[in-house]
Structure formats: structure tokens, C-alpha cells
Amino acid sequence: MKKMFIPFSVPYIGKEEIDSVVDTLKSGWLTTGPKTKQFEADFASYVGCKHAIAVSSCTAALHLAMDAVGVGKGDIVLTTPMTFAATAEVIEYMGATPVFVDIDPGTLNMSPELLEERLRSMTPEERRRAKAVIPVHMAGHPCDMDAITDIAGKYGLKVVEDAAHTLPARYKGRMIGSISPVTCFSFYPTKCITSAEGGMLATDDDGYAERMRIMSLHGISKGAWNRYSKEGSWYYEVLQPGFKYNLPDVLSAIGISQLRRSESLLEMRMRHAEVYSHAFRDMPGIELPELSPDVEHSWHLYIIKLNLEMLGIDRGGFIEELRSRGVFASVHFIPLHLHPYYRQKYGYKPSDFPRAESQYKRMLSLPFYPKMTDEELDYVIETVRETLERNYVKQTTAAGGDLTADCKLAV
Ligand SMILES: *Cc1c(COP(=O)(O)O)cnc(C)c1O
């Protein structure tokens, strides 16, 4: 095989995105204005929520959501360790404590059973401080939202979804973005759609929407009492020390074009996922992504798990071998309780979340993006096959036939 270079991710940017950025630049209105209003309206009708508020990132969205649902100093917010830094750092911003709940090893999403178990084991004092839960739809596979919503209801928690990976995705036919009090999306370049940087808040709640909109721009509100007076055009009031989290029109212009492509980008990713899963199904060293019958997956990431007991190599070594052949894989994510900040502040040991820890050791995310060609997909598949074959431990290769029966099939 001739060596190729396959990056981990490449954003899909077409003529529409480029033309609309140029038009916006020429319009003379660069920051938040008509394009952002349009992006919000298009997004709200796409996911089926009453209010969509465009912000500068998903991290900003999560921060504003924590503020809106009333998370404050000393409170507790439950979330998963299997996520990106952003999910827990916003809890820290509020002076609250993130409490991690271990995952379902198949989907890598927070386990509803363990969520309930954790809440049940809390002291009455801790339970009083527990204000919210942030489920993360890992790789684009929606969490079990009925179970999480039920538990949240029972314990008086607000649900804020981290939907950085899920556009579009459905849970029992309902679009992610239309289920919980607040849902937060990301338009970072590696995500399902991009605006270079950006995020979106989705909510049906008028009060949350008003609070998040005000806080996203310095906590400024137009003074209601003089809205119709001569001073109305320049007068404003600072209601709170808010943030500077607005999304500029130059970026919303990209977002509008990308949102129009959302379904066709998903189709491309689904097709690639099928090609991968079809090929990997016969490779006993690999476990495929799991797919619950309740969901429509957005296929943001394609994560495989190595059956390490069959291999004379660890996950890090596997990634290095792929890389030396030009295939750039990655890992999503290094569980948060393994990072120095959380380890030191909360005294976590790796074994505190054994499922996250053990899945982390075997996971890798393969190159995966809409524009991948058949040749590129084949190159990744053959490189993975060769890397496995070079590293199979002899006696388990013979048992491979039996072990494959355990592999969960994705598509
Ligand atoms: C990317 C990501 C975020 C943060 O998104 P930004 O738009 O970069 O702020 C949050 N949560 C998860 C799970 C992510 O993958």
C-alpha cells in the first residue's frame, strides 16, 4: 500500500460558507446582528425548541446554562468523567462541585443506574446541594434521557444536556435539543457542523432564555421603563455582571450554511460508519461502537475499543503504529478524574470510576469526517488490520472465532 496521510478530522467548508462570509464582511455588520438572528431562528426550527441563543462556544453555553438553572456556590452538579474539560470546568466556574457518575461501558454514556445509586447514597445535606445533572451524549449516541429525566425529577435536579456531539440526533424519535430544560451545542471545527468557533443554547423556557440572553452580553438589558422614550435608543441598564459570549455575524454566516448541510453531512458520516463497521466486524481484536435501538446516532466520532487481552500492544502503542503509517487517531476522552486538577482537588484514584478507566485504556477514535474518500477509508481499514495482525497474541488468534461473537455490531 502506498503511504497516505489521513488527518483525524477535516471541516467540510464549501462555496456557500465562503460566499456568505464574504457577503457578511461586505455588509459592514460584523458582530452579532441579522445573521446571528437568522442562525438562531433556523436552529430553533431545526431542533424544535422555542428559543435558540447563539453564543461563542459550547463552553459558554454550558456556563450560561449553569447560571440560568440556579447552580451556585457550594452546590453539586452530577456529570460523567468520560467527557471533555468544558463539561466540568463550568461547574467549577460557579463555585460548585462536580460529582462524577461512572459510565455504561457499551455506549460510554453516564449510567442512569449509577446516577440513582450515587444520589441515594448522598447525605441529606449533599442531596440538598445537588442542583443539576449534565449528561453528555458521547460520540453522538444519545443518553437514556427517559431514565435520566425521571431520576432528575425525583431528586429535584435540572437537566442540562451537553450536546456538543449531537447534531442531529434523536432519542425515541425526539430531536436532541427538544427534550431537557437546556441543551448546549458546539460548532467547533471538529464537531458535526462548525462556525469556526461557536455554540447554541436550546430551551423552551422563557425565563431561562431571557436570563441566558442577558448574561451572554454583559448582563445588559434595555431599561424597560423608558423603552419608548427619546433616550430609548442609547439607554441601557446593567442588571448583573454578565459575560461576553455573543456570536458574531461573520461566524453565524458560516453556521447558517452548515446548518443547511446538516442532514447531508450526517448521511456521509453514516455511510462511513457503515463502511468501517462492515470491515471491522471480522476483526476479533476490535469491538465496534454500540448502538441502542432507541436512538438515531449523529456519528460525530467513530470510536473503536481494542480487545487488549488478544493483543501484545497497548492502546497508546496502537495509536503510535497507526500514526507511523500516516493514520492520525485520537482519544475521546481522558476521563476527568485522571487529570491533575481533579485528582488533587478531590483526591480521586483511577479506580474510583473503574468503567471509565477500563474503557479509556482501550478506546481510540479513528479519522472520521464527511469528505473522507473510499480510498482513505480503505487505507485506514487496511492499516488497522495490519496493525492488529502484527500484534495478535498467538493463542488468542486461534480463539478469535469465539471472541468475535461478543463484539457488538453498530450498523
Ligand atoms: C467540544 C466539546 C465541548 C466544548 O465545545 P466548545 O464549543 O469548544 O466550547 C463541550 N463538551 C464536549 C463533550 C465536547 O466534546
PDB file of C-alpha atoms and ligand atoms in Angstrom, residues 56-62 82-87 89 136-139 162-165 184-191 197-199 300-301 332-333, ligand 1:
ATOM      1  CA  SER A  56     -19.279  31.969  21.308  1.00  0.00           C
ATOM      2  CA  SER A  57     -18.792  28.279  22.255  1.00  0.00           C
ATOM      3  CA  CYS A  58     -20.451  25.267  23.826  1.00  0.00           C
ATOM      4  CA  THR A  59     -18.389  26.003  26.923  1.00  0.00           C
ATOM      5  CA  ALA A  60     -20.037  29.443  27.107  1.00  0.00           C
ATOM      6  CA  ALA A  61     -23.423  27.793  26.583  1.00  0.00           C
ATOM      7  CA  LEU A  62     -22.827  25.347  29.448  1.00  0.00           C
ATOM      8  CA  MET A  82     -15.968  10.500  30.269  1.00  0.00           C
ATOM      9  CA  THR A  83     -16.102  13.973  28.746  1.00  0.00           C
ATOM     10  CA  PHE A  84     -14.111  16.992  27.676  1.00  0.00           C
ATOM     11  CA  ALA A  85     -12.721  19.528  30.163  1.00  0.00           C
ATOM     12  CA  ALA A  86     -15.512  22.011  29.398  1.00  0.00           C
ATOM     13  CA  THR A  87     -18.329  19.975  30.963  1.00  0.00           C
ATOM     14  CA  GLU A  89     -14.996  23.357  34.347  1.00  0.00           C
ATOM     15  CA  VAL A 136     -23.048  14.042  27.700  1.00  0.00           C
ATOM     16  CA  HIS A 137     -24.088  12.237  24.509  1.00  0.00           C
ATOM     17  CA  MET A 138     -20.748  10.567  23.835  1.00  0.00           C
ATOM     18  CA  ALA A 139     -19.625  10.458  20.213  1.00  0.00           C
ATOM     19  CA  ASP A 162     -24.040  18.603  26.791  1.00  0.00           C
ATOM     20  CA  ALA A 163     -24.937  18.004  23.142  1.00  0.00           C
ATOM     21  CA  ALA A 164     -21.555  19.055  21.743  1.00  0.00           C
ATOM     22  CA  HIS A 165     -21.546  15.783  19.727  1.00  0.00           C
ATOM     23  CA  CYS A 184     -25.906  23.047  24.684  1.00  0.00           C
ATOM     24  CA  PHE A 185     -24.397  22.529  21.215  1.00  0.00           C
ATOM     25  CA  SER A 186     -20.889  23.109  19.832  1.00  0.00           C
ATOM     26  CA  PHE A 187     -19.760  24.412  16.454  1.00  0.00           C
ATOM     27  CA  TYR A 188     -16.042  23.811  16.992  1.00  0.00           C
ATOM     28  CA  PRO A 189     -14.319  22.769  13.715  1.00  0.00           C
ATOM     29  CA  THR A 190     -14.233  19.044  14.546  1.00  0.00           C
ATOM     30  CA  LYS A 191     -17.921  18.878  15.521  1.00  0.00           C
ATOM     31  CA  GLU A 197     -15.984  28.622  16.940  1.00  0.00           C
ATOM     32  CA  GLY A 198     -19.484  28.836  18.326  1.00  0.00           C
ATOM     33  CA  GLY A 199     -22.232  27.273  20.347  1.00  0.00           C
ATOM     34  CA  HIS A 300     -19.698  12.675  15.457  1.00  0.00           C
ATOM     35  CA  LEU A 301     -16.913  10.215  16.343  1.00  0.00           C
ATOM     36  CA  HIS A 332     -12.075  10.864  23.450  1.00  0.00           C
ATOM     37  CA  PHE A 333     -11.640  11.345  26.304  1.00  0.00           C
TER      38      PHE A 333
HETATM   39  C1  LIG B   1     -16.106  20.101  22.213  1.00  0.00           C
HETATM   40  C2  LIG B   1     -16.820  19.817  23.485  1.00  0.00           C
HETATM   41  C3  LIG B   1     -17.248  20.836  24.334  1.00  0.00           C
HETATM   42  C4  LIG B   1     -16.839  22.280  24.174  1.00  0.00           C
HETATM   43  O1  LIG B   1     -17.224  22.835  22.965  1.00  0.00           O
HETATM   44  P1  LIG B   1     -16.627  24.278  22.560  1.00  0.00           P
HETATM   45  O2  LIG B   1     -17.586  24.758  21.525  1.00  0.00           O
HETATM   46  O3  LIG B   1     -15.253  24.035  22.039  1.00  0.00           O
HETATM   47  O4  LIG B   1     -16.629  25.119  23.786  1.00  0.00           O
HETATM   48  C5  LIG B   1     -18.024  20.506  25.436  1.00  0.00           C
HETATM   49  N1  LIG B   1     -18.335  19.228  25.699  1.00  0.00           N
HETATM   50  C6  LIG B   1     -17.925  18.203  24.912  1.00  0.00           C
HETATM   51  C7  LIG B   1     -18.332  16.811  25.257  1.00  0.00           C
HETATM   52  C8  LIG B   1     -17.143  18.469  23.792  1.00  0.00           C
HETATM   53  O5  LIG B   1     -16.700  17.465  23.034  1.00  0.00           O
END
